Structure formats: structure tokens, C-alpha cells
Short mmCIF file of C-alpha atoms and ligand atoms in Angstrom, two decimals:
data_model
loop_
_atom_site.label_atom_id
_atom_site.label_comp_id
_atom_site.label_asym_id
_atom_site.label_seq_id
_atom_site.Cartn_x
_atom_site.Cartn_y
_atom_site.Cartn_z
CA UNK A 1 -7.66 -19.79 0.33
CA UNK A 2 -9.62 -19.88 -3.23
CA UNK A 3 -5.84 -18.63 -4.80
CA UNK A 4 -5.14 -21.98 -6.40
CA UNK A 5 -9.09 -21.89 -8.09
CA UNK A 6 -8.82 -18.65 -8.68
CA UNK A 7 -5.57 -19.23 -10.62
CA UNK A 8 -7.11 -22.05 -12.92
CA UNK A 9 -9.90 -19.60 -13.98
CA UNK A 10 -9.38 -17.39 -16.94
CA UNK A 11 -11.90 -14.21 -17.91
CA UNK A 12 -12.43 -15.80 -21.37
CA UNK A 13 -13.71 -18.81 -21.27
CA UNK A 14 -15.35 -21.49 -18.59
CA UNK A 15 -13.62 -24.17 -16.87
CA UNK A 16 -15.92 -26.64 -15.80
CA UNK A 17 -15.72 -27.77 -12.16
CA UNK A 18 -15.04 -31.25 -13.05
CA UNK A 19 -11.10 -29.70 -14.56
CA UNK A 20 -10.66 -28.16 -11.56
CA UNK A 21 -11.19 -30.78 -9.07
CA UNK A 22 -9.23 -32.75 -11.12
CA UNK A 23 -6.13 -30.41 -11.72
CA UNK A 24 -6.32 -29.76 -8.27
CA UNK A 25 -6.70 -33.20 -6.63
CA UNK A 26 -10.29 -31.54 -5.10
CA UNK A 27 -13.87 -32.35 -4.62
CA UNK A 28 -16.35 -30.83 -6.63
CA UNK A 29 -17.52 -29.78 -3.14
CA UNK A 30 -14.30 -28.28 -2.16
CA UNK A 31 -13.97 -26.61 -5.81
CA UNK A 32 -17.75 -25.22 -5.05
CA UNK A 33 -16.72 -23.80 -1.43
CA UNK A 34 -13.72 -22.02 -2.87
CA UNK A 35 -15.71 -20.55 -5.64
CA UNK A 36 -18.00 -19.28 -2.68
CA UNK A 37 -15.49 -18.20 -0.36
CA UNK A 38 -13.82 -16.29 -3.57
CA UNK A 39 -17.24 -14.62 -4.31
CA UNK A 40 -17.28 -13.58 -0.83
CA UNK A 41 -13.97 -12.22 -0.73
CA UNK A 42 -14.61 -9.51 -3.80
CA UNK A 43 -14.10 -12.02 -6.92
CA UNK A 44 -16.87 -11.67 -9.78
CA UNK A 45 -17.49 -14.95 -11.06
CA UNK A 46 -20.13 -16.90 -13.25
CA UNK A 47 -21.18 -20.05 -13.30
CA UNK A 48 -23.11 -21.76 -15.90
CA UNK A 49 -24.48 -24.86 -14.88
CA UNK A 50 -22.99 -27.97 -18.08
CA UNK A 51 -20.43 -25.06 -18.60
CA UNK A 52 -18.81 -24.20 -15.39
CA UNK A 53 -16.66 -21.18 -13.72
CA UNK A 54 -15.54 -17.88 -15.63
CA UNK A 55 -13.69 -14.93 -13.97
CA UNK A 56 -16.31 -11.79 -14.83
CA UNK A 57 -12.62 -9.93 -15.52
CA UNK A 58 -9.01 -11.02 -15.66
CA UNK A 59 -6.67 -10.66 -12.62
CA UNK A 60 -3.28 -10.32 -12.42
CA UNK A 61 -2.38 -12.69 -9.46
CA UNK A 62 0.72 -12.28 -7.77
CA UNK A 63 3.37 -14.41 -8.92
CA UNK A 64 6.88 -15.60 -6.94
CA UNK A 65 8.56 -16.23 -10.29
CA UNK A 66 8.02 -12.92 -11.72
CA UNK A 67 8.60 -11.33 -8.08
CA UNK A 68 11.96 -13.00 -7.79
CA UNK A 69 13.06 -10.38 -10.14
CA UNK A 70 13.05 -8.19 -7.26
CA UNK A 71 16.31 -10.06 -5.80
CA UNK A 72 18.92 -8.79 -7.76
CA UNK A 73 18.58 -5.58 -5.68
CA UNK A 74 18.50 -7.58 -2.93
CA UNK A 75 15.00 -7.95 -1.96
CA UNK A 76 14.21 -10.73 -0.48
CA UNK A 77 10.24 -11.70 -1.32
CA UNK A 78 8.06 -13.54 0.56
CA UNK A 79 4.60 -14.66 -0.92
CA UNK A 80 1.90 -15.37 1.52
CA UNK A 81 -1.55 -16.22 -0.04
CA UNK A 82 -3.60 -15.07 3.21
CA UNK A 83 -2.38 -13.09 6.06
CA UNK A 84 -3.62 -11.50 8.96
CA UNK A 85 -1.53 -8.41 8.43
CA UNK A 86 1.60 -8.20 6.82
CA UNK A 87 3.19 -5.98 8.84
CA UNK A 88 2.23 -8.03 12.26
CA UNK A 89 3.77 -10.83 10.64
CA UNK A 90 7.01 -9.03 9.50
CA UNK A 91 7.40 -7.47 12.64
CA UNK A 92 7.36 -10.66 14.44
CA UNK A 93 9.83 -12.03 11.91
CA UNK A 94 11.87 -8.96 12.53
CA UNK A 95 12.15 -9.46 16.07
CA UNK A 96 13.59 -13.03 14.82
CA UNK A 97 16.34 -11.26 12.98
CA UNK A 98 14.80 -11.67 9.34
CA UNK A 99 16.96 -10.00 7.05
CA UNK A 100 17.37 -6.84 5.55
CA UNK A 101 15.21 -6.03 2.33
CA UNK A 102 12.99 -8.85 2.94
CA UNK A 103 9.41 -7.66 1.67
CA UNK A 104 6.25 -9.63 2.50
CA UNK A 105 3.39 -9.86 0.39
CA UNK A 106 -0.04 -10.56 0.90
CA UNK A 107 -2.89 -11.61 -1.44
CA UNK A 108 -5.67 -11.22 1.12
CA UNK A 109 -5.24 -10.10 4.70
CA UNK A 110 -7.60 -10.97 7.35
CA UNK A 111 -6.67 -7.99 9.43
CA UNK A 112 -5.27 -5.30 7.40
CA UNK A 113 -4.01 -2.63 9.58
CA UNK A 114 -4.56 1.57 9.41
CA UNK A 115 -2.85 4.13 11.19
CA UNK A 116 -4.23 5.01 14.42
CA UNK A 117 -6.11 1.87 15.11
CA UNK A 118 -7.99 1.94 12.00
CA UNK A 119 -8.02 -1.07 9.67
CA UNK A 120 -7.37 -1.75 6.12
CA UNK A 121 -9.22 -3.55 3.65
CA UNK A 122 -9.34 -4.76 -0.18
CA UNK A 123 -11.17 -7.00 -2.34
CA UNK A 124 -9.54 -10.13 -2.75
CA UNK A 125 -7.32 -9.13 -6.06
CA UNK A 126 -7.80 -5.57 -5.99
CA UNK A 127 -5.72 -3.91 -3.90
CA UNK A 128 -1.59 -4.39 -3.62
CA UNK A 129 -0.33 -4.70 0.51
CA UNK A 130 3.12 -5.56 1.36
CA UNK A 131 5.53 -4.36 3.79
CA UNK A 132 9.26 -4.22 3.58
CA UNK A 133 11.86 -4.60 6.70
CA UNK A 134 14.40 -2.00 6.45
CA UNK A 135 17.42 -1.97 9.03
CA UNK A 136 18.68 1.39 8.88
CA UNK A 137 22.33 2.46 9.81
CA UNK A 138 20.66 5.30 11.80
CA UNK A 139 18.68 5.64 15.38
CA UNK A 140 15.24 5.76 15.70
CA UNK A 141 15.90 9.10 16.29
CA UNK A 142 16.97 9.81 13.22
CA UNK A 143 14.02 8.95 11.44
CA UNK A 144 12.24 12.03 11.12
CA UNK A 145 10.60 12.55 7.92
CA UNK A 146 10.63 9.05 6.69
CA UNK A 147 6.89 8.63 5.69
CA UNK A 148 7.08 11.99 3.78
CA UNK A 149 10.48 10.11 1.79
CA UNK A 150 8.21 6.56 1.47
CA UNK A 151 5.51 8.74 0.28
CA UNK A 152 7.77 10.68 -2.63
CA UNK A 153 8.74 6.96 -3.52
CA UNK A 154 5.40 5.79 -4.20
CA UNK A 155 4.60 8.77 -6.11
CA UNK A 156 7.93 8.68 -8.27
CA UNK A 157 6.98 4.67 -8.84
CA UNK A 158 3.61 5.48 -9.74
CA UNK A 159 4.25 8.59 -12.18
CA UNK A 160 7.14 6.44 -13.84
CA UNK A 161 3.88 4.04 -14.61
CA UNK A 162 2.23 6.74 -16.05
CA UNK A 163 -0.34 7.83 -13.54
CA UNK A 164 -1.10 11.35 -13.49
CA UNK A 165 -2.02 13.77 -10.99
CA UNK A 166 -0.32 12.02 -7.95
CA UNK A 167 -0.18 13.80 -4.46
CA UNK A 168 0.74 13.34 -1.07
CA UNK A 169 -0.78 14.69 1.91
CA UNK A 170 0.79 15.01 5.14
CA UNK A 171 1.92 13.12 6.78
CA UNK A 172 1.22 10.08 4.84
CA UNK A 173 -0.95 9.55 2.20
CA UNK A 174 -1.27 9.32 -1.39
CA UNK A 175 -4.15 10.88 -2.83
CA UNK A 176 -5.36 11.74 -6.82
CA UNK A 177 -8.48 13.86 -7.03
CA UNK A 178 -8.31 14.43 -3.48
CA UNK A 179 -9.45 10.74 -3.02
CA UNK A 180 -7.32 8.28 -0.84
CA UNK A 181 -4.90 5.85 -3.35
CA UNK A 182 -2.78 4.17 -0.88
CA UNK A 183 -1.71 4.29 2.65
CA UNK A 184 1.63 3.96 4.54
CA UNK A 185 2.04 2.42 8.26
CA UNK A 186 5.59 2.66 9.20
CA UNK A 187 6.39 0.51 12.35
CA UNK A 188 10.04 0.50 14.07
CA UNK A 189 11.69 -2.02 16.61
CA UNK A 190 14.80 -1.26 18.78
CA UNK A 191 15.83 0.89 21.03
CA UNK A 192 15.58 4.56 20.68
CA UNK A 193 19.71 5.04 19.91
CA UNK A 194 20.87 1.98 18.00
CA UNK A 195 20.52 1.60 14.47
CA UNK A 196 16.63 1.26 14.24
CA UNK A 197 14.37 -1.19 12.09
CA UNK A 198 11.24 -0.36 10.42
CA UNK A 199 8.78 -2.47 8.56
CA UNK A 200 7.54 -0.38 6.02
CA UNK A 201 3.60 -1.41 5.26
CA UNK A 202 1.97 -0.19 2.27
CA UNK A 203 -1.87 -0.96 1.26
CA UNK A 204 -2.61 0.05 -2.86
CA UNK A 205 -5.98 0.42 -3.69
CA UNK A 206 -5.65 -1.09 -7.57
CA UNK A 207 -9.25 -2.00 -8.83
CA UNK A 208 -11.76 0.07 -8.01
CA UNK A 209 -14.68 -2.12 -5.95
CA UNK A 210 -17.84 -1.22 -5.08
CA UNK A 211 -17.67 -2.04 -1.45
CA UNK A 212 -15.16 -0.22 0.31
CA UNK A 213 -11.96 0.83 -0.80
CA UNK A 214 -8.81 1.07 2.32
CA UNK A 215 -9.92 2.81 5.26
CA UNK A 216 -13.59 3.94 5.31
CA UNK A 217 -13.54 7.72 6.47
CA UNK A 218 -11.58 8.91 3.27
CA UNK A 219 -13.05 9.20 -0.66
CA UNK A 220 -10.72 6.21 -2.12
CA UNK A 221 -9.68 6.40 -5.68
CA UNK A 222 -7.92 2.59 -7.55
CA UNK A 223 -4.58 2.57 -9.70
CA UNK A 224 -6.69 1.26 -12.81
CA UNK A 225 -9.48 3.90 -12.17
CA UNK A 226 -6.90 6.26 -12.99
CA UNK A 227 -5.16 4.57 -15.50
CA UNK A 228 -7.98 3.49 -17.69
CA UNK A 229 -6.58 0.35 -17.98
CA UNK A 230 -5.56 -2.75 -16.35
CA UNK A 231 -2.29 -2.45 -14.27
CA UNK A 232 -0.49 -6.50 -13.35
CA UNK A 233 0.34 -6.09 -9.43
CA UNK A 234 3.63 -7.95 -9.95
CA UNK A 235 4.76 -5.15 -12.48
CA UNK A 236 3.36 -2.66 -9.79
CA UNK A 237 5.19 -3.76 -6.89
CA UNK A 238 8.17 -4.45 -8.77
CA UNK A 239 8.75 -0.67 -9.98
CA UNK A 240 7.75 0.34 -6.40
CA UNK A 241 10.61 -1.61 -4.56
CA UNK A 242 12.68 -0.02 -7.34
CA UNK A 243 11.77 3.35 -6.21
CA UNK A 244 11.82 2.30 -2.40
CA UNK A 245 15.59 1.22 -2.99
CA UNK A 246 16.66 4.45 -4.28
CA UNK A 247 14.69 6.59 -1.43
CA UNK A 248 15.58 4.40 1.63
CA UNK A 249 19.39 4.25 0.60
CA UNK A 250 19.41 7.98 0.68
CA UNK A 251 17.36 8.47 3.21
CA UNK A 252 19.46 5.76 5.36
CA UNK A 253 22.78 8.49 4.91
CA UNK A 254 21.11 12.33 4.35
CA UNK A 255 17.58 12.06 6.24
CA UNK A 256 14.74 13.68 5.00
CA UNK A 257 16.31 16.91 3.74
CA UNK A 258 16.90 15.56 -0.07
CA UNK A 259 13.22 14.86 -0.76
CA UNK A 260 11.81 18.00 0.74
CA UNK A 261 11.39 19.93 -2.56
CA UNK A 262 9.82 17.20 -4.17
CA UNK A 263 7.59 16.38 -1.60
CA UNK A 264 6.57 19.99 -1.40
CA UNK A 265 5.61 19.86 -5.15
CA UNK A 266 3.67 17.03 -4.60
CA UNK A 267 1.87 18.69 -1.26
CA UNK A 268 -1.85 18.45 -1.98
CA UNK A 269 -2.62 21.47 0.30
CA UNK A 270 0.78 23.55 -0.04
CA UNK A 271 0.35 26.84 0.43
CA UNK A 272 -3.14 26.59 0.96
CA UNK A 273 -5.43 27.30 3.76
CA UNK A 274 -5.68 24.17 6.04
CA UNK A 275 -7.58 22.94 9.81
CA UNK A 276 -4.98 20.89 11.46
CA UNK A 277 -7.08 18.28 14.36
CA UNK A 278 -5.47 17.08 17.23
CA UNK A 279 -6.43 14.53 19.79
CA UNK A 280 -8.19 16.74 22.50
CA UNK A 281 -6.60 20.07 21.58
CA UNK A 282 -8.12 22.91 19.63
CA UNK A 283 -8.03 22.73 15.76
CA UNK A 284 -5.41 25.07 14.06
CA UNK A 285 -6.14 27.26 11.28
CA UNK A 286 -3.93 28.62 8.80
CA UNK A 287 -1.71 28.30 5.92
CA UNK A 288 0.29 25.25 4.88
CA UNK A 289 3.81 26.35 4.43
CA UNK A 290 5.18 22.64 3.84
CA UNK A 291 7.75 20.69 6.17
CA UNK A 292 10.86 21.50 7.12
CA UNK A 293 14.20 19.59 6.79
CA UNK A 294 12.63 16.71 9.64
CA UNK A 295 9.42 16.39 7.33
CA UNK A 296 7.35 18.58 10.28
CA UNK A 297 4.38 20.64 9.15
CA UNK A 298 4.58 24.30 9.46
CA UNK A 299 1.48 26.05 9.34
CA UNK A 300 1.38 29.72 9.42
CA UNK A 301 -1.20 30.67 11.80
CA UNK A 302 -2.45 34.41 13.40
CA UNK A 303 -0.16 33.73 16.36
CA UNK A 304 2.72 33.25 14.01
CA UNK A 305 4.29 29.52 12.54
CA UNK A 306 3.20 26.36 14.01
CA UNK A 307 5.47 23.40 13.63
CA UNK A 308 2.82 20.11 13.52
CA UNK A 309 4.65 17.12 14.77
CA UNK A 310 3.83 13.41 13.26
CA UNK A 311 1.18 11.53 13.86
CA UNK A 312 -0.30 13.52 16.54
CA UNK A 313 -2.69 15.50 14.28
CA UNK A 314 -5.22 15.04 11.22
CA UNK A 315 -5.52 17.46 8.63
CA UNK A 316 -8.53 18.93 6.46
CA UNK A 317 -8.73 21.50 3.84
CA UNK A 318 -10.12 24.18 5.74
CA UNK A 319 -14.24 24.81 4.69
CA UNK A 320 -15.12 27.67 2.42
CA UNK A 321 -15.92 30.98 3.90
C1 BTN B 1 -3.31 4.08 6.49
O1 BTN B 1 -3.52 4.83 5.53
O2 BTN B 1 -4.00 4.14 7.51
C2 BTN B 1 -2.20 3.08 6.39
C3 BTN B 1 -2.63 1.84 5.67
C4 BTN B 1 -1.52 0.82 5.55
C5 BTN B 1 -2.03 -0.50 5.03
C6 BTN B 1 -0.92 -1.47 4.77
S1 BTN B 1 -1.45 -2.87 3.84
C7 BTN B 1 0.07 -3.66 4.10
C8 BTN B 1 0.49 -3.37 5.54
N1 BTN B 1 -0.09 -4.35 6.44
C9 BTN B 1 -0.99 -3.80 7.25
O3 BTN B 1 -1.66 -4.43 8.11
N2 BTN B 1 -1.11 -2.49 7.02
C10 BTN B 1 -0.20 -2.06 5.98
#
């Protein structure tokens, strides 16, 4: 992984590939190869030849000192430079009996995951994906709704760093514009009546790149796009687990129920005329009412209200005319 390179480069000036190699205890060669391999991972860089490597634009790289100020809450994080996906490896690690609050992060995964078999990708740099283990007091049962509650968390965490115009759309995803910011795979282990564990994924599309940007069938929109400005991923996922602490506490003793209003305020389509697919059944038309107090879709349709259960359905605004 190019990481430790990456890390010696600044935006400013050049470091010459000689430096490197040295700082590093490298070859040139090997320098040259990671240079490559970042290039073909996303990173802008130029090389002059007698001058050497400069980063086209600064990074923020993710950094275990500055995450470690995640623990006092009692996060546990775990920096991995390269991944296949973060939540295959936490879920593994959950099965081991990792702890509670542990959160894995990821500078680059291999094999980014989607839901529903899709896959996630971003630039090396640009996006933020992590996932967090949370063992819950309640059944898996009992966790109705709790997509809807991660999503009002990343919107609260996101607003509180000044982003505007942050929505969620059902079940789970965070959109501005109607473009695609970031995505949420929630994954459980246990049985379906003792006190469940999920690892929480989340995939943060940061810097806008001009390959593509998470999944491909969605418009995706970056953090910084939005911002006008440069955004440090540490500070990002720091106010995030912040956020996530708060919702997944409450969630953990009232369900769903205390985050409905919000998240019906923050409904991209509430109230509005939406399609609802489902696998191999006929589309439903009608109008978004919101969720009720298990974070299920109602949708008032000529036959009367619909109740659209998770993950079995996708949802479009419904075309003109
Ligand atoms: C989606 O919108 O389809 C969900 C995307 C979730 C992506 C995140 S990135 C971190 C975690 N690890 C994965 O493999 N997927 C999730």
C-alpha cells in the first residue's frame, strides 16, 4: 500500500525520490511502483524529473493518534491501511467476540461492499468507510428502524459540520441535491432472540473524483463538493462516532420511535408522490406518508395505505405527468 509514500508527500512542494527511499528504507524502484500504484488508485501526483514527487492537492490521511480521541467514549479504533471490506473483516472479528464499540477503518478497500450485492468504491483518499460493531441489549427482532436512526446520525454529524441541505431517503441513504453522499450496510450476527450484534458499515463519499463516486446507478455528490472546502477525515469520523454514540444508546433502550420526527423532516420524498420497486412484484404508486414507529414506509396508495417493509423494495420519485 502507497500509504507510507503517500504520507511523505506534501501538496506544496517536491520530495525527490532519493528522500523517500531513504526515509523509508526503499528502492527508488519500490518508491516508483508505489507512486504508480497510488496514481492508479485515484491520487494526483507530479513528478518532475531532478525535482521529484508533489501531491496535485493535500490529503488529510487518516491518523491513529488523532483517532484515539475516539476512546474516551469508548470506541475502540482499528486502522487498517487496505482492506477488502471493512465490514467482512469486522464481522469475522465479531464472530471472534471483538468488543463492543470497536470501529474499523479503512483507507482503501479492495472490495467495498453495497446493499443488495452491489459494491462500493472510492478513490484512494477520497471517500471515508468504516464500520462499527455494536452489541445491542435487544433481539434482532427488535431492530426495526435502525438504518432510518444510523441515517438521522449521519445527518445530525454532518449538519453539526456545517453541511447544508442534508437528506435521507428510505430506507438508507444520505442524499444532498438528490445525489447519493453516503451509504449504510447494516449487518447482524446471532440468533433471532438474544441480544443481537450489528456491524454498522458506512462508505462517505468526501472528494469529489471524476471516476465514479460509491455505487454506480445513483448521481453521487462529495462532503467537500458541498462544503466548498477541504474537510480532514479524522475530524469527520470523529464527530460521526460522536453522533453514532448518542443514537445507538437510545436506540439500544426506546427503538426507533425517538428519531421518527426527525427523520421525517429529513425525508427527501415526504409527502410527495413516489414509485416504490420490488423484486418481481408490481411497482406501487402513491404518496409518501413517512415511517411509522418500526421505521416502515407507508405509502398512501388508491387501494388505501401500504406499509413497505425494509430492504425488500427500491424507491424513485415518481416521473412527471
Ligand atoms: C450502499 O449504499 O449500498 C451501502 C454502502 C456501504 C458502504 C460501506 S463502506 C464501509 C463498509 N464496508 C463495506 O464493504 N461496505 C460498507
Amino acid at each position: 500500500m502507497p500509504i507510507s509514500v503517500l504520507k511523505l508527500l506534501s501538496a506544496t512542494e517536491f520530495r525527490s525520490g532519493e528522500e523517500i527511499s531513504q526515509r523509508l528504507g526503499l528502492s527508488r524502484a519500490s518508491v516508483h511502483n508505489l507512486v504508480e500504484r497510488a496514481r492508479e488508485l485515484g491520487v494526483e501526483i507530479h513528478a518532475v524529473r531532478g525535482k521529484g514527487y508533489r501531491l496535485a492537492e493535500p490529503y488529510s490521511w487518516l491518523a491513529g493518534e488523532r483517532l484515539a480521541a475516539a476512546s474516551p467514549r469508548g470506541f475502540n479504533v482499528l486502522l487498517h491501511q487496505e482492506v477488502d471490506s471493512t465490514n467482512s473483516l469486522l464481522l469475522g472479528l465479531a464472530q471472534q467476540g471483538q468488543d463492543h464499540k470497536s470501529v474499523l477503518v479503512a483507507e482503501w478497500q479492495s472490495g467495498g461492499r453495497g446493499r443488495r450485492g452491489r459494491s462500493w468504491f472510492s478513490s484512494l483518499g477520497a471517500g471515508l468507510t468504516f464500520s462499527l460493531l455494536w452489541r445491542f441489549n435487544r433481539p434482532l427482532t427488535a431492530l426495526s428502524g435502525l438504518s432510518l436512526a444510523i441515517g438521522v446520525a449521519l445527518a445530525r454529524g454532518l449538519s453539526a459540520l456545517d453541511l447544508a441541505g442534508v437528506k435521507v431517503k428510505w430506507p438508507n441513504d444520505i442524499l444532498v441535491d438528490g445525489r447519493k453522499l453516503a451509504g449504510i450496510l447494516i449487518e447482524t450476527h446471532g440468533d433471532m432472540l438474544s441480544a443481537a450484534t450489528a456491524v454498522i458499515g458506512i462508505g462517505i463519499n468526501v472528494r469529489a473524483r471524476p471516476d465514479a463516486l460509491g455505487t454506480a446507478d445513483y448521481a453521487a455528490v462529495a462532503v467537500e463538493e458541498v462544503l466548498g472546502r477541504q474537510l480532514d477525515r479524522n475530524e469527520l469520523l470523529l464527530r460521526l462516532l460522536a453522533e453514532l454514540d448518542e443514537v445507538l444508546k437510545t436506540f439500544d433502550l426506546y427503538g426507533f420511535a425517538p428519531f421518527r420526527d426527525e427523520w421525517q423532516q429529513l425525508h427527501v420524498w415526504q409527502d410527495k408522490p413516489v414509485c416504490v420497486l420490488g423484486s418481481g412484484s408490481a411497482p406501487i404508486e402513491g404518496i409518501a406518508l413517512g415511517v411509522d414507529e418500526a421505521g416502515i414506509l407507508q405509502v398512501a396508495t388508491a387501494d388505501g395505505v401500504r406499509a413497505i417493509h425494509s430492504g425488500e423494495v427500491s424507491l424513485r420519485a415518481r416521473a412527471a405527468g
